[in-house]
Amino acid sequence: MERFRYEILFQKIRNTIIVYFLSIVAIYSLTLKQANPTFLQNNEMSVRLFAYGVLNNFGNVALALLLILIGYCINGSAKWVLKKYFYIYIINALTFIGLFLWSRNFTIADLYNVILPISRNTYPLVVGAILAVAFKDNTKKWFDRYSLNLILIFYGVVFTLPTLFDKDLFGLGNGNNILTAFLLTTLGVIFSTKSYDSLGIKKLTEVGGLLLANVALSLTMPYVSLKVHGDLSTAYRFDVLTSATVVGTAVAAFLLVKKVIAKEKFPEYSSLLMLVFISNTFIISKLISGEALLRVWLLRSVEIVTVIFVLGLLAAIVDSKEHMLERKWKLSELPLVDWIKQVRQDFVDYLIENKYRIINIVILYVLAYCSIIFMSPDFSAPHMGDKATMTIFSYTFFCRQQMIWLNLVLFYLIYRVLLGISNRFWVSAIVNYLLVAIAVIADVIKIHYRSEPILPTEVTMTSAYGEILEMVPKSILWIALIGIFLLVVVILVCEKKARQKRIGIVSRIIGVILATAIFGSSTKINHDNSIAGDFLASYGNNPTFENQEHGAQQNGALQQFLNNIDVTIMKPESSYSRKRMARIEAKYTKLATKINRKRKNKLTDQTMIFNLSESLANPNQLEGITLSRNPLPFIDKLKTMTTSGMMISSGYGGGTANMEYMALTGLPMSNFSPTIATAYTQVVSESRQSITINDYFKKSTAIHPYSGAFYSRKSVYQEFGFQKFMYLGSKDKIKHQSKIGSSPYISDETAYKNVLDLINGYHEGQFINLVTMQNHMPYDGYYDNADKFQVEGNIDDGEKSVISNYSAGISYTDKAVARFIKQIDKIKKPITLVFYGDHLPGIYAIDTNKLEAREADYFIYSNKYARSHGAKKLTKVKHVSPNEFIALATKQTNTKISAYYALLTKVQEELPAMKVYAFHSGKKAKFVDNQGKTIKYSQLTKKQKELYNDLKLVQYDLTTGNQYLIKTNFFKIG
């Protein structure tokens, strides 16, 4: 008995060694082919080249022999196939996960290959082999009618004719297909039932001669190929799995090992998994990286094969110990035909029992599809513009199918959270639909007005929701309320008429935990070496931070929202160090000293007003739009008399706070990471200390005649050091609150009255930051003078009406500015007004990437007293970016500056205006000269590049770095 056990163990070891050796040869050959070492690329004769030819040949012989042995040794059935294929599927999926965690990348095709291996033909050798084994009994019966010699002649014809004529006559290709695997495995089946005695010594001698011929061809074909073709294009013609010499050699090798092979102890899983690794190019490609020594690849091949055998052993253990599949799928209870009928019936019963849950998935799929297509206002495919050859409908369905499923999963996770809380199917499902629909509609509205979806920074402004709702037309709110009421009725009816079975507490908890984990992983999407980020990038997530609208069209509203949850402020600067910042500090301190010698005034003595005029930009500047009268006659005339031009906005239809940030700090948005959507909420909160122009004044006040909740202004202004922030409802009351017509917003004229109170109430210099609200959307019929501004152009009547109403509003701003200028001219102290529109209103059907869509009016006006004390008009400032206002204002008022402002002055004078919005490239700086021409970074001079890089380093130090400059005199005025 003991001896019998040892014999079994010995047979098992012997079989394993044989298969292990064959696997190493096959994998080593495949590894070298994938690695493509230099000697395979040079088209030169070498010993290594000939050795590789022989190895490649033997690798295919080993693979052919392995297939023959599988057919010879393994017995199977249809149920056996199902069971083996299931475990192989699981192992392949786990291998994919492991290789992704190792390499951190894959393609969507690789993922499809794992999920759908049969339809994608991922591992055809496995399918061909197990099908041959499954039909083993039928094959034996069919081939019993023919002699072995006749069968071998048939095989000889099938493999010899394509080899001789170098034509794929029977669709065998290079052998990596189901048909080749089936034929070779079936040959093993035939050998298991036929006698070999009839082959005789003579036949064996012929086979031996074939073996020698095979080696000879492997050695000589590289030489022949180089001589005839001048390259290695036909060097390996006979070194493929379908070559007659390879198959013949495999048969000869089989005849040698069949006497020592034990049929009952063959390593089934290891053999089949070897076929998976050989078939699936993704696996080998991930295991090969760069070029190495041949012995290194041999060692790597041994490691790969060892892992395969370990996985095969584990699968065999699970297969023998775990009978879950047999119980769950009734594999061992019924004959095959009855089993198929039972499976079909169980499937139908499952569909009927869970029809509402399946319908829920279908609805979520539709919502996921809609959450992508509705992100395109004109339903054109993203990034294609006028060259688009497909709509967003077909583009999303055929090109971004994976993102539909990703959004479906995300919506389903929200449903599972609701289900975990309520444990009521209809409540969870319908409330989920409502939440998704509201979010998509909100995104559609925002994209319509501002060309970007809702971002996380805006959701954090919870205290501003009341004000946001006031902007929504009342008709939409009533429709929403009626819709919510109807949904409540539907929920109640469904819960009563079609109540679904509740789920257990464990399932509820698992659903909530899984949803929390997946949504929580979004905080790591933008981190380097993040598993979530690497997976989504490989999966097809394309954030397109430089164009959030296109990002939503690529990924869907929810995924684009998650892409923006956690962002990097600025990418690390390689040249950043304490010493480098010290050199910059010294460099611009010296420059400031030089500049200050020529300047007479002190900044603290000035009364400086930065006035952001909401959405102010003359419609006449747009191509194709002409108004019957100019809504800004005074401002246009004033611009000819003082420092003025066009300010380049970072936003279209929105982004007010970003213009504020640049104006107050001197830091351009374009230097931040493309993931930064709103500096106020994403940058200021992360910075230990911010430097703004109001820091240089004894008194500073911010005024915003609306809610103080937007863009977290309350905390931001406090961080900036403003002593007062006056808004509706603030402790420091806004005294004047008049409006025009039926407008819900405080007028600009009234805003200026509040500013005059501050000016007249303080005799020394001060800084005032005024952000008006009068011209904020929507642009309804608030004013009775809209008919005076008739619009001409190739646009529809609805757009003309909106533009007319908007023009009527800014005409009131023009009159208010005229009165304010007249009033400050009477005040006997230096007052300078920096006036700028923050962006165009989102009411035009234009290409928002064009410069004209980003140009807002600006001017810098110093009152009579200031002009009589050194203030002067500046030239060559036709195009500026908001971060230049500090340099322009201090230069115009002839005031002394700090080293930091000396840097900003140098930037303003020597660099073209920064294009503070990015399209096509969110990482490469672009500029605009005074002629409106775009200048690339590469077109700058060496001196300009050095200046720009100095600014970037200062910005990095202040916002992300160690703030070395804060501890120096860089920001102090000497």
JSON list of C-alpha atoms in Angstrom, two decimals, residues 841-925:
[
{"chain": "A", "resi": 841, "resn": "PRO", "atom": "CA", "xyz": [-22.42, 87.05, -19.88]},
{"chain": "A", "resi": 842, "resn": "GLY", "atom": "CA", "xyz": [-23.20, 83.51, -21.00]},
{"chain": "A", "resi": 843, "resn": "ILE", "atom": "CA", "xyz": [-25.81, 84.60, -23.50]},
{"chain": "A", "resi": 844, "resn": "TYR", "atom": "CA", "xyz": [-23.98, 84.37, -26.81]},
{"chain": "A", "resi": 845, "resn": "ALA", "atom": "CA", "xyz": [-23.85, 81.47, -29.25]},
{"chain": "A", "resi": 846, "resn": "ILE", "atom": "CA", "xyz": [-20.12, 81.85, -29.84]},
{"chain": "A", "resi": 847, "resn": "ASP", "atom": "CA", "xyz": [-16.95, 79.81, -29.63]},
{"chain": "A", "resi": 848, "resn": "THR", "atom": "CA", "xyz": [-15.86, 80.45, -26.07]},
{"chain": "A", "resi": 849, "resn": "ASN", "atom": "CA", "xyz": [-12.27, 79.54, -26.92]},
{"chain": "A", "resi": 850, "resn": "LYS", "atom": "CA", "xyz": [-11.89, 82.59, -29.14]},
{"chain": "A", "resi": 851, "resn": "LEU", "atom": "CA", "xyz": [-10.23, 85.66, -27.67]},
{"chain": "A", "resi": 852, "resn": "GLU", "atom": "CA", "xyz": [-13.27, 87.86, -28.30]},
{"chain": "A", "resi": 853, "resn": "ALA", "atom": "CA", "xyz": [-15.28, 85.64, -25.96]},
{"chain": "A", "resi": 854, "resn": "ARG", "atom": "CA", "xyz": [-12.79, 86.36, -23.17]},
{"chain": "A", "resi": 855, "resn": "GLU", "atom": "CA", "xyz": [-12.31, 90.13, -23.56]},
{"chain": "A", "resi": 856, "resn": "ALA", "atom": "CA", "xyz": [-13.97, 92.41, -21.04]},
{"chain": "A", "resi": 857, "resn": "ASP", "atom": "CA", "xyz": [-13.60, 96.19, -20.81]},
{"chain": "A", "resi": 858, "resn": "TYR", "atom": "CA", "xyz": [-11.26, 97.72, -18.26]},
{"chain": "A", "resi": 859, "resn": "PHE", "atom": "CA", "xyz": [-9.85, 101.13, -17.38]},
{"chain": "A", "resi": 860, "resn": "ILE", "atom": "CA", "xyz": [-7.77, 102.68, -14.60]},
{"chain": "A", "resi": 861, "resn": "TYR", "atom": "CA", "xyz": [-8.82, 106.22, -13.73]},
{"chain": "A", "resi": 862, "resn": "SER", "atom": "CA", "xyz": [-7.07, 108.57, -11.29]},
{"chain": "A", "resi": 863, "resn": "ASN", "atom": "CA", "xyz": [-9.06, 111.60, -10.14]},
{"chain": "A", "resi": 864, "resn": "LYS", "atom": "CA", "xyz": [-7.95, 115.18, -10.73]},
{"chain": "A", "resi": 865, "resn": "TYR", "atom": "CA", "xyz": [-6.20, 115.44, -7.37]},
{"chain": "A", "resi": 866, "resn": "ALA", "atom": "CA", "xyz": [-4.22, 112.24, -8.03]},
{"chain": "A", "resi": 867, "resn": "ARG", "atom": "CA", "xyz": [-3.25, 113.43, -11.52]},
{"chain": "A", "resi": 868, "resn": "SER", "atom": "CA", "xyz": [-2.04, 116.72, -10.12]},
{"chain": "A", "resi": 869, "resn": "HIS", "atom": "CA", "xyz": [0.18, 114.75, -7.73]},
{"chain": "A", "resi": 870, "resn": "GLY", "atom": "CA", "xyz": [1.93, 112.51, -10.21]},
{"chain": "A", "resi": 871, "resn": "ALA", "atom": "CA", "xyz": [-0.67, 110.06, -11.56]},
{"chain": "A", "resi": 872, "resn": "LYS", "atom": "CA", "xyz": [-0.43, 109.60, -15.32]},
{"chain": "A", "resi": 873, "resn": "LYS", "atom": "CA", "xyz": [-1.95, 107.66, -18.20]},
{"chain": "A", "resi": 874, "resn": "LEU", "atom": "CA", "xyz": [-0.10, 104.50, -19.27]},
{"chain": "A", "resi": 875, "resn": "THR", "atom": "CA", "xyz": [0.41, 103.27, -22.83]},
{"chain": "A", "resi": 876, "resn": "LYS", "atom": "CA", "xyz": [0.81, 99.89, -24.53]},
{"chain": "A", "resi": 877, "resn": "VAL", "atom": "CA", "xyz": [-1.78, 98.26, -22.30]},
{"chain": "A", "resi": 878, "resn": "LYS", "atom": "CA", "xyz": [-4.40, 97.28, -24.86]},
{"chain": "A", "resi": 879, "resn": "HIS", "atom": "CA", "xyz": [-4.50, 93.69, -23.60]},
{"chain": "A", "resi": 880, "resn": "VAL", "atom": "CA", "xyz": [-3.90, 92.85, -19.94]},
{"chain": "A", "resi": 881, "resn": "SER", "atom": "CA", "xyz": [-4.70, 90.01, -17.59]},
{"chain": "A", "resi": 882, "resn": "PRO", "atom": "CA", "xyz": [-6.19, 90.69, -14.13]},
{"chain": "A", "resi": 883, "resn": "ASN", "atom": "CA", "xyz": [-2.93, 89.87, -12.35]},
{"chain": "A", "resi": 884, "resn": "GLU", "atom": "CA", "xyz": [-1.42, 93.00, -13.98]},
{"chain": "A", "resi": 885, "resn": "PHE", "atom": "CA", "xyz": [-3.77, 95.46, -12.28]},
{"chain": "A", "resi": 886, "resn": "ILE", "atom": "CA", "xyz": [-1.55, 95.91, -9.20]},
{"chain": "A", "resi": 887, "resn": "ALA", "atom": "CA", "xyz": [1.49, 96.76, -11.32]},
{"chain": "A", "resi": 888, "resn": "LEU", "atom": "CA", "xyz": [-0.54, 99.08, -13.55]},
{"chain": "A", "resi": 889, "resn": "ALA", "atom": "CA", "xyz": [-2.20, 100.87, -10.61]},
{"chain": "A", "resi": 890, "resn": "THR", "atom": "CA", "xyz": [1.03, 101.43, -8.69]},
{"chain": "A", "resi": 891, "resn": "LYS", "atom": "CA", "xyz": [2.77, 102.57, -11.87]},
{"chain": "A", "resi": 892, "resn": "GLN", "atom": "CA", "xyz": [-0.03, 104.98, -12.79]},
{"chain": "A", "resi": 893, "resn": "THR", "atom": "CA", "xyz": [-0.14, 106.48, -9.28]},
{"chain": "A", "resi": 894, "resn": "ASN", "atom": "CA", "xyz": [3.66, 106.75, -9.20]},
{"chain": "A", "resi": 895, "resn": "THR", "atom": "CA", "xyz": [3.82, 104.93, -5.84]},
{"chain": "A", "resi": 896, "resn": "LYS", "atom": "CA", "xyz": [6.74, 103.11, -4.32]},
{"chain": "A", "resi": 897, "resn": "ILE", "atom": "CA", "xyz": [6.57, 99.32, -4.40]},
{"chain": "A", "resi": 898, "resn": "SER", "atom": "CA", "xyz": [7.88, 96.16, -2.79]},
{"chain": "A", "resi": 899, "resn": "ALA", "atom": "CA", "xyz": [10.21, 93.61, -4.40]},
{"chain": "A", "resi": 900, "resn": "TYR", "atom": "CA", "xyz": [7.18, 91.47, -5.18]},
{"chain": "A", "resi": 901, "resn": "TYR", "atom": "CA", "xyz": [5.46, 94.34, -6.96]},
{"chain": "A", "resi": 902, "resn": "ALA", "atom": "CA", "xyz": [8.72, 95.05, -8.77]},
{"chain": "A", "resi": 903, "resn": "LEU", "atom": "CA", "xyz": [8.48, 91.52, -10.16]},
{"chain": "A", "resi": 904, "resn": "LEU", "atom": "CA", "xyz": [4.85, 92.12, -11.18]},
{"chain": "A", "resi": 905, "resn": "THR", "atom": "CA", "xyz": [5.88, 95.42, -12.80]},
{"chain": "A", "resi": 906, "resn": "LYS", "atom": "CA", "xyz": [8.61, 93.66, -14.77]},
{"chain": "A", "resi": 907, "resn": "VAL", "atom": "CA", "xyz": [6.11, 90.99, -15.83]},
{"chain": "A", "resi": 908, "resn": "GLN", "atom": "CA", "xyz": [3.64, 93.65, -16.96]},
{"chain": "A", "resi": 909, "resn": "GLU", "atom": "CA", "xyz": [6.25, 95.56, -18.93]},
{"chain": "A", "resi": 910, "resn": "GLU", "atom": "CA", "xyz": [8.19, 92.75, -20.59]},
{"chain": "A", "resi": 911, "resn": "LEU", "atom": "CA", "xyz": [5.83, 89.81, -20.93]},
{"chain": "A", "resi": 912, "resn": "PRO", "atom": "CA", "xyz": [2.81, 89.70, -23.22]},
{"chain": "A", "resi": 913, "resn": "ALA", "atom": "CA", "xyz": [-0.46, 89.51, -21.32]},
{"chain": "A", "resi": 914, "resn": "MET", "atom": "CA", "xyz": [-1.05, 86.04, -19.96]},
{"chain": "A", "resi": 915, "resn": "LYS", "atom": "CA", "xyz": [-3.87, 84.09, -21.51]},
{"chain": "A", "resi": 916, "resn": "VAL", "atom": "CA", "xyz": [-5.34, 83.15, -18.16]},
{"chain": "A", "resi": 917, "resn": "TYR", "atom": "CA", "xyz": [-7.74, 80.66, -19.67]},
{"chain": "A", "resi": 918, "resn": "ALA", "atom": "CA", "xyz": [-6.50, 77.48, -21.30]},
{"chain": "A", "resi": 919, "resn": "PHE", "atom": "CA", "xyz": [-7.92, 75.52, -24.18]},
{"chain": "A", "resi": 920, "resn": "HIS", "atom": "CA", "xyz": [-6.33, 72.47, -25.84]},
{"chain": "A", "resi": 921, "resn": "SER", "atom": "CA", "xyz": [-3.48, 72.63, -23.31]},
{"chain": "A", "resi": 922, "resn": "GLY", "atom": "CA", "xyz": [-3.95, 73.29, -19.63]},
{"chain": "A", "resi": 923, "resn": "LYS", "atom": "CA", "xyz": [-0.26, 72.87, -18.89]},
{"chain": "A", "resi": 924, "resn": "LYS", "atom": "CA", "xyz": [1.53, 75.13, -21.37]},
{"chain": "A", "resi": 925, "resn": "ALA", "atom": "CA", "xyz": [1.49, 78.88, -20.83]}
]
